[in-house]
Amino acid sequence: MKKLFAQVYIWILLVLLYAPLVFIAIFSFTESKVLGNWTGFSTRLYQNLFTGNMQGSSSLLDAVKNTILIALAAATVATLLGTVAAIGIHNLKGRRKNAIQFLNNIPMLNPDIITGVSIFLLFVFLGVSQGYLTVILAHITFCTPYVVLSVLPKLTQMNPNVYEAALDLGATPGQALRKVMIPMLRPGMISGFILSFTMSLDDFAVTFFTRGTIGLDTLSTYIYTDARKGGLTPELRPLMTLIFALILIFLIVINVRQARAQKLAESK
Amino acid sequence: MNKDDIIINIEHLCKAFGEKVVLDDINLYIKNGEFVTLLGPSGCGKTTLLRIIGGFTSPDSGRVTLDGKDLSGMPPYERPLNTVFQRYALFPHLDVYDNIAFGLKLAKVPQKEIDARVRKVLKMVSMSDYEDRNVDSLSGGQQQRVAIARALVNQPRVLLLDEPLSALDHKMRQDMQIELKEMHSKLGITFIYVTHDQEEALTLSDTVVVMNEGKIQQIGTPADIYNEPVNSFVADFIGESNIFNGTMIEDRKVSFIGHEFECVDEGFGENNPVDVVIRPEDVYIMAHTEGAQFTGVVRTCTFKGVHYEMFVDTDCGYELMIQDYNAFEVGSTVGLLIRPSDIQVMRKERTCNTLDGEVVDANHISILDAEFECPVPEGFSAGDAIRVEVPFDQVDLLDHLEEGVTGGNVHFILYKGDHYHLQILTDCGEYLYVDTQDIWDKEDLVGVAIAPSAFKLTKRNED
């Protein structure tokens, strides 16, 4: 009986979580403009998405392109900055280390809206004209702490003598960083990068306040404006389905690879 | 001694981490081709000294020279030295070959030569077939061999080894010791080896440097260090020993454990307190008592493989550890004899605690950052700077920290045959020495109290 309850509970939970996604996925295969109206199976919306021949505004693809470019740029810079910062923090001691780690955690807990408004005010105060660059800068700001957080544990796991061993064998500090530290920190840097990329991808608040008035749209701001204009562009349905499918595939690949690596390690 | 023989010279080296002095005026020279071991308990400063030589830590004062050239300020990557680190510190993302070739590639050695040198050094550490192996898939001993190969392939002038065998099991450690010794004699380069294992130090070294609390206690050959320790710390740290309080009656005559003995030591003055060391294998034990210097009753007898280890209660109530090839029955009375040349007499470092403090009022003095009750004699007034002497046996150690006037932890324990001589690190960072019958363990937290009548006050001129 107890077991049955547990089963039912988990299924209800899963349905609640995935029903909206499944709903969107199903209705991405019909042409109806209004969501929830099934007008027969069609892959028309997918065709439109790839040919750019939209029923609504044609700037959807631009928004997608912007989103990806901004996420790539922000994640790359944040990964570099965050890794260097993590090495610095790792080498600090005692209270200073705790203090800086504390400061690093605040931006992550801080509501996005506050981060967005304060960055906006800073740009206004500095007289920076807002656009592409300011959005990227703002995204770097809120992504970097996540990289620090994912690289620091790798440093703690690392044998502290490894860096010294590199120096001992004739590497300058720069060479030791490039040839030893970075390869060893790579797993942490990659997870930091992915985290940053996804954070940047679905950010709305910060982007909204820092994009200026030049009409720059990312996916999130596009959907927001679109929804306000009355009704979502139907092509958003296939787009969201595709993004979800991609992430699903990505996660499955990672899991399978992990399982394989584990098997390999065990068989050794 | 030929001056050209010296490869490394260490002069007046001092280092403190915050308040804690780790190295206190270290002076040491190391000869070319020598196998030198820095030996001491953990926290004695041996690793810091090695790290300063390697360039990973900079000294507060003093200098290290290599071939007469000052190394101060020279980063590790410019020093012609290589280090084998404690936990190997191999590069996990590189295979065995690339780990070893790391230094050569940086030095832009031609690929052909790199190949030849890596092969040669792999052969030397008997790891020839492991070139392509991932370092994570190697055993501890194999990783250690790779670490040694990675250092040696660069043909350093001096090889520094920081407790390289500490992570290996006993049997493997012994095998590696023999291999290290062979490598040293084959290569002819200088080895500086850090360890806390006295057996390892005695086995491997040409010269042993015994360190404690940031100071060098004794430098000598393994035989010197073992047979003629200069103080009770060295005697206790190296090998098994019986250490007793004694009195040097006159030259070549010393009294301890209630008897007078002839010895070979001179120059300690007359009727001066000394420490006496007797190695357990140097006591002659026999079933009959005629011809013996003193007698005892066997209390325990344990088989140790090659020999038996016996604890004997002597006729004057001291405990003596004896090692002999023959077993003696527990409870039997035995005759005991110690030859003059087997008695090692050492000057005492101190005969009572000497502490600086000041007078608080007529009934209190302040020492060790705490106020102790003490009837202050006439002639002293509040605020006077004083030097206080407290006999070892007048310090009381209490189970509960809060019951004492101040607290501390047991830092070092020496058994003296009928009592324990403890070194207590008090809360204020000063050492207090205590004679007690009670059994304490290292690192035990204790409360410290001193009887009011125990203090002997003298005035101290503030300079």
XYZ file of C-alpha atoms in Angstrom:
731
model
C 0.000 0.000 0.000
C 2.752 2.339 1.053
C 4.624 1.457 -2.108
C 1.603 2.200 -4.249
C 1.256 5.665 -2.693
C 4.898 6.361 -3.394
C 4.407 5.281 -7.009
C 1.326 7.395 -7.511
C 2.992 10.369 -5.884
C 6.015 10.265 -8.166
C 3.827 9.898 -11.277
C 1.660 12.866 -10.331
C 4.821 14.874 -9.785
C 6.274 13.886 -13.150
C 3.037 14.630 -14.998
C 2.785 18.060 -13.397
C 6.398 18.811 -14.337
C 6.291 17.595 -17.910
C 2.689 18.151 -18.970
C 3.252 21.732 -20.192
C 6.288 20.679 -22.222
C 4.483 17.743 -23.751
C 1.496 19.997 -24.463
C 3.671 22.480 -26.371
C 5.445 19.658 -28.195
C 2.132 18.156 -29.358
C 0.757 21.464 -30.519
C 3.928 22.297 -32.402
C 2.677 19.827 -35.008
C -0.475 21.719 -35.897
C -0.893 24.997 -37.755
C -3.457 26.582 -35.477
C -2.641 30.133 -34.383
C -4.321 29.696 -31.054
C -2.702 27.268 -28.658
C -5.001 24.396 -27.749
C -6.811 24.307 -31.069
C -5.926 21.134 -33.012
C -6.351 21.733 -36.734
C -4.758 18.540 -38.001
C -1.182 17.280 -38.137
C 1.322 19.493 -39.991
C 5.033 20.236 -39.915
C 4.383 23.649 -41.376
C 5.491 25.567 -38.300
C 8.832 23.755 -38.362
C 9.268 24.646 -42.035
C 8.459 28.259 -41.303
C 10.957 28.322 -38.486
C 13.793 27.191 -40.727
C 12.856 29.161 -43.824
C 12.197 32.293 -41.827
C 8.822 32.631 -43.479
C 6.926 33.578 -40.355
C 3.295 34.320 -39.980
C 4.090 36.832 -37.292
C 7.206 38.927 -36.805
C 10.292 37.661 -38.628
C 12.679 38.807 -35.890
C 12.287 35.544 -33.976
C 15.307 34.012 -35.657
C 17.333 37.156 -34.953
C 16.399 36.824 -31.301
C 17.544 33.204 -31.292
C 20.821 34.183 -32.939
C 21.344 37.012 -30.415
C 20.587 34.735 -27.511
C 23.143 32.162 -28.595
C 25.850 34.701 -29.438
C 25.409 36.529 -26.147
C 25.387 33.277 -24.189
C 28.535 32.045 -25.958
C 30.425 35.301 -25.424
C 29.332 35.696 -21.800
C 30.048 32.066 -20.911
C 33.500 32.153 -22.536
C 34.606 35.329 -20.773
C 33.020 34.270 -17.467
C 34.816 30.912 -17.626
C 38.204 32.596 -18.060
C 37.565 35.214 -15.385
C 35.990 32.740 -12.977
C 38.823 30.208 -13.303
C 41.508 32.798 -12.595
C 39.450 34.139 -9.694
C 38.977 30.646 -8.286
C 42.745 30.030 -8.353
C 43.251 33.324 -6.551
C 40.607 32.568 -3.933
C 42.006 29.068 -3.433
C 45.413 30.496 -2.593
C 44.017 32.904 -0.012
C 43.932 31.848 3.605
C 41.654 32.118 6.611
C 39.277 35.022 6.966
C 40.112 36.716 3.688
C 39.256 33.522 1.828
C 35.933 33.181 3.643
C 35.120 36.841 3.063
C 35.748 36.641 -0.678
C 33.820 33.389 -1.013
C 30.942 35.054 0.792
C 31.089 38.030 -1.585
C 31.132 35.594 -4.500
C 27.929 33.953 -3.271
C 25.890 37.137 -2.923
C 25.317 37.799 -6.656
C 23.983 34.259 -7.045
C 21.410 34.705 -4.287
C 20.591 38.250 -5.269
C 17.286 38.434 -7.241
C 17.931 38.974 -10.963
C 15.707 41.988 -11.018
C 17.934 43.792 -8.514
C 21.066 42.798 -10.413
C 19.433 44.040 -13.617
C 18.287 47.382 -12.244
C 21.581 48.095 -10.492
C 23.613 47.293 -13.604
C 21.244 49.461 -15.623
C 21.738 52.347 -13.188
C 25.503 51.858 -13.313
C 25.528 52.072 -17.111
C 23.327 55.179 -17.014
C 25.594 56.724 -14.393
C 28.688 55.981 -16.493
C 26.936 57.230 -19.617
C 27.501 53.991 -21.526
C 25.155 53.657 -24.471
C 23.357 50.377 -24.046
C 23.185 47.557 -26.539
C 24.899 44.314 -27.382
C 28.027 45.038 -25.360
C 26.232 46.051 -22.172
C 24.076 42.927 -22.268
C 27.195 40.750 -22.627
C 28.968 42.621 -19.822
C 25.956 42.217 -17.549
C 25.715 38.517 -18.326
C 29.427 38.038 -17.603
C 28.829 39.695 -14.235
C 26.194 37.282 -13.077
C 27.774 34.192 -14.683
C 31.283 34.512 -13.236
C 30.367 33.509 -9.650
C 28.931 30.238 -10.972
C 32.218 29.428 -12.698
C 34.124 30.228 -9.490
C 31.784 27.889 -7.651
C 32.324 25.013 -10.066
C 36.113 25.403 -10.369
C 36.900 25.799 -6.632
C 36.110 22.171 -5.686
C 38.452 20.946 -8.423
C 41.223 23.037 -6.865
C 40.498 21.649 -3.418
C 40.693 18.106 -4.779
C 43.972 18.829 -6.501
C 47.234 17.805 -4.860
C 48.669 21.183 -3.796
C 52.134 20.055 -4.816
C 51.207 19.606 -8.474
C 51.638 23.279 -9.322
C 54.913 23.360 -7.413
C 56.028 20.210 -9.212
C 55.555 22.030 -12.518
C 57.643 24.987 -11.301
C 60.213 22.552 -9.973
C 60.541 20.967 -13.414
C 61.291 24.328 -14.986
C 57.870 25.738 -15.882
C 57.353 29.459 -15.371
C 54.132 30.320 -13.510
C 52.457 31.022 -16.873
C 53.558 27.710 -18.357
C 52.490 25.877 -15.213
C 49.050 27.463 -15.512
C 48.668 26.537 -19.186
C 50.232 23.083 -19.176
C 49.178 21.774 -15.777
C 46.557 23.800 -13.953
C 44.101 24.423 -16.785
C 44.109 20.829 -18.075
C 43.478 19.619 -14.541
C 40.714 22.142 -13.923
C 39.071 21.486 -17.281
C 36.108 19.436 -15.986
C 35.222 22.214 -13.550
C 35.668 24.852 -16.241
C 33.409 22.944 -18.632
C 30.619 22.596 -16.086
C 31.061 26.281 -15.236
C 30.783 27.134 -18.921
C 27.616 25.075 -19.400
C 26.086 26.578 -16.287
C 26.916 30.099 -17.486
C 25.620 29.353 -20.964
C 22.243 28.181 -19.684
C 22.017 31.010 -17.129
C 22.626 33.519 -19.889
C 20.259 31.694 -22.254
C 17.180 32.058 -20.085
C 17.922 35.351 -18.436
C 15.199 37.908 -18.801
C 15.444 40.527 -16.053
C 19.056 41.532 -16.548
C 18.782 41.532 -20.337
C 15.621 43.567 -20.254
C 17.292 46.361 -18.292
C 20.596 46.440 -20.152
C 19.578 46.008 -23.804
C 18.915 49.712 -24.302
C 16.553 51.084 -26.881
C 18.168 49.868 -30.097
C 15.621 47.087 -30.427
C 17.955 44.269 -29.363
C 15.963 41.172 -28.521
C 16.940 37.855 -27.048
C 14.540 34.941 -26.988
C 13.209 35.830 -23.540
C 12.598 39.518 -24.252
C 11.155 38.638 -27.666
C 8.596 36.276 -26.137
C 7.751 38.872 -23.517
C 7.062 41.603 -26.076
C 5.360 39.152 -28.367
C 3.024 37.941 -25.645
C 2.143 41.512 -24.743
C 1.230 42.270 -28.359
C -1.437 39.589 -28.040
C -0.867 35.915 -28.633
C 2.384 34.075 -29.029
C 3.842 33.605 -32.464
C 2.942 29.990 -33.335
C 6.516 29.290 -34.472
C 7.619 29.565 -30.839
C 6.041 26.154 -30.273
C 8.409 24.206 -32.545
C 11.316 26.349 -31.344
C 10.709 25.483 -27.709
C 10.173 21.848 -28.592
C 13.495 21.806 -30.413
C 15.362 23.493 -27.557
C 13.884 21.003 -25.112
C 14.759 18.074 -27.369
C 18.329 19.307 -27.779
C 18.815 19.625 -24.036
C 17.292 16.199 -23.504
C 19.691 14.635 -26.012
C 22.580 16.523 -24.491
C 21.768 15.233 -20.993
C 21.325 11.671 -22.213
C 24.689 11.790 -23.995
C 26.406 13.102 -20.861
C 24.793 10.449 -18.679
C 25.678 7.625 -21.023
C 29.260 8.813 -21.224
C 29.508 9.053 -17.459
C 28.131 5.573 -17.027
C 30.606 4.272 -19.576
C 33.562 5.993 -17.891
C 32.465 4.555 -14.569
C 32.247 1.076 -16.023
C 35.710 1.494 -17.509
C 37.131 2.647 -14.192
C 35.546 -0.271 -12.384
C 36.806 -2.854 -14.843
C 40.383 -1.622 -14.344
C 87.748 19.679 4.656
C 87.993 20.915 1.118
C 85.868 23.998 0.570
C 85.101 22.992 -3.015
C 83.311 19.914 -1.744
C 80.467 21.951 -0.323
C 77.531 22.156 -2.689
C 74.871 23.712 -0.477
C 75.528 26.070 2.348
C 72.764 27.268 4.644
C 73.545 30.284 6.780
C 71.497 31.732 9.633
C 68.205 30.690 8.123
C 65.121 31.852 10.019
C 61.455 31.466 9.185
C 58.277 32.129 11.114
C 54.676 31.603 10.082
C 52.851 34.311 11.958
C 53.821 33.930 15.613
C 55.208 30.441 15.219
C 58.943 30.187 14.667
C 59.508 27.268 12.314
C 63.218 27.638 11.671
C 65.477 29.258 14.204
C 68.935 30.211 12.947
C 69.706 27.100 10.913
C 73.311 26.627 9.800
C 74.218 23.619 7.714
C 76.497 22.684 4.888
C 75.996 19.793 2.552
C 78.822 18.152 0.674
C 78.692 17.246 -2.992
C 77.384 13.707 -3.507
C 76.256 13.317 0.074
C 73.029 11.633 1.152
C 71.760 13.964 3.850
C 68.608 13.282 5.843
C 66.668 15.912 7.728
C 65.065 13.945 10.536
C 62.587 15.087 13.135
C 59.034 14.814 14.396
C 56.255 16.509 12.454
C 56.326 20.250 12.858
C 60.054 20.385 13.526
C 60.721 22.524 10.455
C 62.360 19.903 8.248
C 59.902 20.250 5.373
C 60.050 24.042 5.548
C 63.824 23.856 5.307
C 63.548 21.634 2.223
C 60.981 23.981 0.669
C 63.300 26.922 1.199
C 66.109 25.041 -0.544
C 63.713 24.210 -3.395
C 62.587 27.825 -3.657
C 58.924 27.272 -2.756
C 59.129 29.240 0.467
C 61.321 32.238 1.108
C 63.163 32.626 4.399
C 62.669 35.620 6.691
C 66.417 35.986 6.997
C 69.567 34.078 6.196
C 70.497 32.549 2.887
C 71.077 29.377 0.948
C 73.981 29.152 -1.474
C 74.538 26.561 -4.159
C 78.126 26.215 -5.404
C 78.800 29.477 -3.584
C 76.044 31.306 -5.473
C 73.289 32.938 -3.438
C 69.898 31.439 -4.327
C 67.851 34.168 -2.597
C 65.034 35.375 -4.810
C 65.668 32.764 -7.472
C 62.369 31.083 -8.420
C 62.141 27.285 -8.315
C 62.097 26.981 -12.114
C 65.552 28.499 -12.358
C 67.152 26.383 -9.648
C 69.151 23.355 -10.812
C 67.365 21.230 -8.230
C 64.482 18.824 -8.533
C 62.032 17.628 -5.940
C 60.196 14.389 -5.289
C 57.049 15.440 -3.478
C 55.344 13.711 -0.606
C 52.271 12.519 -2.441
C 54.080 12.151 -5.786
C 52.303 15.157 -7.380
C 52.251 13.527 -10.804
C 50.289 15.245 -13.556
C 47.125 13.139 -13.822
C 46.257 14.399 -17.318
C 49.534 13.156 -18.770
C 50.743 9.589 -19.258
C 53.943 8.232 -17.748
C 56.092 9.271 -20.704
C 54.749 12.827 -20.802
C 55.075 13.203 -17.048
C 58.749 12.343 -17.229
C 59.377 14.343 -20.402
C 57.675 17.436 -18.951
C 60.869 19.140 -17.795
C 62.857 18.181 -20.887
C 60.165 19.516 -23.236
C 60.145 22.829 -21.383
C 63.911 22.973 -21.680
C 63.474 22.441 -25.466
C 65.639 19.347 -25.525
C 65.523 17.722 -29.013
C 62.843 15.028 -29.289
C 65.379 12.291 -30.013
C 67.308 13.058 -26.856
C 64.099 13.262 -24.819
C 63.188 9.769 -26.008
C 66.590 8.404 -25.075
C 66.682 10.049 -21.669
C 63.145 9.059 -20.713
C 63.842 5.437 -21.711
C 67.057 5.416 -19.721
C 65.514 6.801 -16.565
C 62.478 4.499 -16.864
C 64.847 1.589 -17.039
C 66.634 2.825 -13.956
C 63.415 2.838 -11.931
C 62.396 -0.493 -13.560
C 59.292 0.923 -15.241
C 60.304 0.361 -18.867
C 57.008 -1.046 -20.119
C 54.826 1.623 -18.576
C 55.486 4.556 -20.945
C 51.923 4.806 -22.238
C 50.187 4.080 -18.989
C 47.864 6.548 -17.378
C 49.378 7.601 -14.043
C 46.072 7.031 -12.224
C 46.239 3.351 -13.127
C 49.574 2.870 -11.345
C 50.063 1.600 -7.811
C 51.535 3.838 -5.118
C 54.978 2.330 -5.525
C 54.861 2.725 -9.301
C 53.731 6.340 -9.010
C 56.618 6.948 -6.673
C 59.037 5.507 -9.226
C 57.618 7.775 -11.919
C 57.961 10.773 -9.596
C 61.603 9.915 -8.954
C 62.209 9.378 -12.678
C 60.536 12.688 -13.512
C 62.935 14.495 -11.174
C 66.092 12.592 -12.114
C 65.635 12.884 -15.890
C 66.512 16.583 -15.639
C 69.906 15.670 -14.189
C 69.618 17.995 -11.177
C 72.647 18.999 -9.123
C 70.712 18.108 -5.997
C 67.645 15.894 -5.572
C 65.249 16.935 -2.821
C 62.970 14.229 -1.433
C 60.092 15.162 0.862
C 59.036 12.038 2.789
C 58.790 10.161 -0.521
C 58.082 6.767 1.008
C 55.594 7.766 3.687
C 52.548 6.637 1.679
C 53.904 3.161 0.954
C 53.396 0.066 3.060
C 56.207 -1.274 5.213
C 57.590 -3.938 2.881
C 57.503 -1.713 -0.190
C 59.154 1.061 1.802
C 62.073 -1.187 2.652
C 62.519 -2.261 -0.970
C 62.389 1.340 -2.153
C 64.970 2.326 0.474
C 67.433 -0.130 -1.000
C 66.689 1.114 -4.516
C 67.093 4.749 -3.507
C 70.412 3.986 -1.888
C 71.575 2.196 -5.048
C 70.413 5.054 -7.253
C 72.290 7.497 -5.076
C 75.560 5.647 -5.298
C 75.161 5.066 -9.038
C 74.285 8.662 -9.935
C 76.608 10.386 -7.511
C 74.332 13.414 -7.133
C 73.492 14.957 -3.792
C 70.290 13.768 -2.103
C 68.548 15.778 0.582
C 65.929 13.585 2.168
C 63.249 14.576 4.645
C 61.692 11.977 6.933
C 60.264 11.460 10.390
C 61.203 7.783 10.323
C 64.454 7.315 12.247
C 65.025 3.828 10.871
C 64.813 5.166 7.329
C 67.239 7.948 8.188
C 69.775 5.582 9.717
C 69.504 3.140 6.804
C 69.861 5.622 3.974
C 72.025 8.508 5.017
C 75.649 9.479 5.008
C 74.740 12.312 7.336
C 71.704 12.704 9.563
C 70.518 16.128 10.693
C 68.204 15.743 13.680
C 65.834 18.658 14.064
C 63.321 19.640 16.703
C 61.319 22.815 17.218
C 63.048 24.652 14.403
C 66.547 23.971 15.663
C 69.204 21.514 14.615
C 69.784 19.172 17.547
C 72.637 17.142 16.149
C 74.463 16.525 12.885
C 76.427 13.339 12.386
C 76.768 9.957 10.759
C 74.014 7.474 11.608
C 76.424 5.667 13.973
C 77.337 8.917 15.743
C 73.745 9.906 16.185
C 72.799 6.501 17.506
C 75.763 5.878 19.782
C 76.447 9.379 20.981
C 73.257 11.405 21.100
C 73.948 14.907 22.390
C 70.734 15.315 24.354
C 67.776 13.366 25.640
C 65.609 14.419 22.682
C 67.957 12.823 20.157
C 68.468 9.769 22.356
C 64.753 9.244 22.692
C 63.937 9.969 19.048
C 66.574 7.687 17.560
C 66.095 4.062 18.439
C 65.023 2.617 21.757
C 66.688 3.934 24.850
C 66.699 4.074 28.620
C 67.154 7.658 29.780
C 67.839 8.433 33.424
C 68.652 11.407 35.573
C 72.193 11.038 36.851
C 74.955 12.868 38.657
C 78.459 13.179 37.304
C 80.454 12.537 40.453
C 83.791 13.253 38.830
C 85.474 12.557 35.503
C 84.786 8.964 34.421
C 82.400 8.342 37.305
C 78.649 8.754 37.090
C 75.827 7.811 39.425
C 72.354 6.846 38.261
C 69.566 4.387 39.095
C 70.974 4.300 42.625
C 74.424 3.008 41.688
C 77.781 4.367 40.709
C 79.222 3.431 37.358
C 82.503 3.906 35.625
C 82.162 5.634 32.309
C 84.370 7.182 29.652
C 83.039 10.738 29.741
C 84.999 13.658 31.053
C 84.596 17.370 31.454
C 81.154 17.525 33.037
C 82.523 18.901 36.319
C 81.910 17.405 39.738
C 78.526 16.521 41.196
C 76.708 17.995 38.247
C 73.290 16.704 37.181
C 73.367 14.954 33.810
C 71.180 12.772 31.589
C 72.374 9.224 31.030
C 71.408 7.080 28.038
C 71.682 3.304 27.996
C 70.666 1.474 24.830
C 68.574 -1.621 25.656
C 70.982 -3.924 23.826
C 73.934 -2.626 25.863
C 72.803 -4.027 29.223
C 74.328 -7.423 30.037
C 71.795 -9.650 31.669
C 72.691 -12.942 33.374
C 70.973 -15.569 35.448
C 73.512 -15.342 38.288
C 74.167 -12.269 40.393
C 77.872 -12.665 41.183
C 79.982 -10.301 39.141
C 76.956 -8.120 38.454
C 76.930 -4.399 39.170
C 73.333 -4.487 40.278
C 70.365 -6.822 40.216
C 66.782 -6.739 39.089
C 63.631 -8.761 38.703
C 62.295 -9.535 35.249
C 58.782 -8.140 34.934
C 57.910 -8.844 31.311
C 59.602 -10.706 28.506
C 58.420 -10.391 24.905
C 59.723 -12.188 21.839
C 60.552 -9.660 19.099
C 61.860 -11.897 16.324
C 65.609 -11.547 16.536
C 65.744 -10.751 20.243
C 63.690 -10.714 23.424
C 62.644 -7.433 24.955
C 62.477 -7.445 28.732
C 61.440 -4.881 31.284
C 63.389 -5.334 34.489
C 62.707 -3.642 37.812
C 66.108 -2.842 39.300
C 67.006 -3.192 42.962
C 66.596 0.561 43.471
C 63.155 0.718 41.874
C 63.935 1.865 38.337
C 62.577 0.313 35.180
C 65.106 -0.797 32.610
C 64.405 -1.966 29.056
C 66.770 -4.717 27.986
C 67.147 -6.506 24.654
C 68.915 -9.845 24.642
C 69.058 -12.979 22.487
C 68.182 -15.103 25.507
C 64.873 -15.081 27.307
C 64.774 -14.805 31.091
C 61.870 -16.069 33.091
C 59.433 -13.506 34.374
C 59.821 -13.091 38.126
C 63.394 -14.356 38.208
C 66.196 -12.332 39.738
C 68.925 -11.425 37.280
C 72.367 -9.879 37.473
C 72.935 -6.761 35.389
C 76.067 -5.093 34.085
C 76.745 -2.034 31.945
C 80.149 -1.467 30.395
C 81.754 1.978 30.760
C 81.820 2.617 27.015
C 78.089 1.870 26.699
C 77.138 4.668 29.062
C 76.364 7.850 27.180
C 76.417 10.926 29.421
C 74.714 14.118 28.218
C 74.628 17.592 29.635
C 71.194 18.526 30.931
C 69.581 21.317 28.969
C 67.881 22.570 32.131
C 67.493 21.507 35.726
C 64.402 23.526 36.534
C 61.830 25.750 34.808
C 62.990 29.323 34.400
C 60.202 31.761 33.644
C 60.067 35.528 33.327
C 57.215 37.440 34.908
C 56.396 40.207 37.302
C 55.115 40.766 40.795
C 51.398 41.593 40.997
C 50.937 42.114 44.727
C 52.215 40.711 48.019
C 50.597 37.355 47.331
C 50.556 37.026 43.569
C 52.961 36.890 40.677
C 52.212 36.843 36.978
C 53.930 34.264 34.763
C 52.816 32.386 31.647
C 50.162 35.081 31.088
C 48.395 34.012 34.277
C 48.362 34.978 37.947
C 49.777 32.454 40.385
C 49.486 32.604 44.159
C 52.905 33.015 45.746
C 54.035 34.624 48.973
C 56.268 37.353 47.575
C 59.319 37.778 49.831
C 60.496 41.098 51.251
C 62.339 43.380 48.932
C 60.002 42.860 45.975
C 57.235 45.290 45.175
C 54.334 45.228 42.748
C 55.401 45.643 39.152
C 58.924 44.308 39.658
C 60.267 42.263 36.773
C 61.260 38.885 38.138
C 62.781 35.617 37.034
C 61.060 32.632 38.597
C 62.484 29.178 39.069
C 60.154 26.220 39.518
C 61.434 22.672 40.112
C 60.135 20.090 37.630
C 58.354 18.068 40.311
C 56.507 21.032 41.812
C 54.233 21.543 38.829
C 50.845 19.854 39.161
C 48.986 18.664 36.111
C 45.208 18.457 36.431
C 42.711 16.486 34.385
C 40.448 19.449 33.894
C 41.715 22.456 32.076
C 39.566 24.877 34.069
C 40.868 23.638 37.428
C 44.340 24.885 36.659
C 45.599 28.444 36.825
C 46.508 28.095 33.185
C 46.310 25.270 30.664
C 48.414 23.537 28.092
C 48.899 20.343 26.186
C 51.418 17.576 26.567
C 54.006 18.161 23.873
C 56.740 15.646 24.529
C 57.076 12.697 26.884
C 60.264 11.096 28.151
C 60.298 8.126 30.500
C 63.150 8.345 32.968
C 63.014 4.871 34.548
C 60.945 5.852 37.562
C 59.032 8.909 36.413
C 57.916 10.763 33.307
C 59.516 13.997 32.190
C 56.935 15.977 30.241
C 57.184 19.047 28.126
C 53.972 21.062 28.333
C 53.151 23.686 25.733
C 51.188 26.202 27.765
C 48.375 28.338 26.400
C 50.658 31.362 26.202
C 53.092 29.482 23.933
C 55.860 28.939 26.506
C 57.168 25.541 27.533
C 56.903 24.137 31.018
C 58.787 20.989 32.073
C 57.200 18.631 34.559
C 58.298 15.500 36.395
C 55.364 13.280 37.247
C 54.453 9.706 38.104
C 51.143 9.977 36.299
C 50.702 8.667 32.808
C 49.702 11.228 30.195
C 49.497 10.927 26.449
C 50.830 13.268 23.843
C 48.428 16.123 23.012
C 46.463 15.600 26.259
C 44.977 18.864 27.462
C 45.934 19.574 31.032
C 45.349 22.228 33.657
C 48.527 23.597 35.222
C 48.826 24.532 38.885
C 51.939 25.304 40.917
C 52.166 25.132 44.714
C 52.674 28.625 46.225
C 55.802 27.459 48.009
C 57.462 26.181 44.831
C 58.527 29.523 43.381
C 62.021 30.880 43.764
C 62.098 34.531 42.804
C 65.040 36.600 41.635
C 65.042 40.157 40.340
C 65.408 40.618 36.637
C 66.960 43.689 35.146
C 64.878 44.908 32.294
C 67.035 45.736 29.385
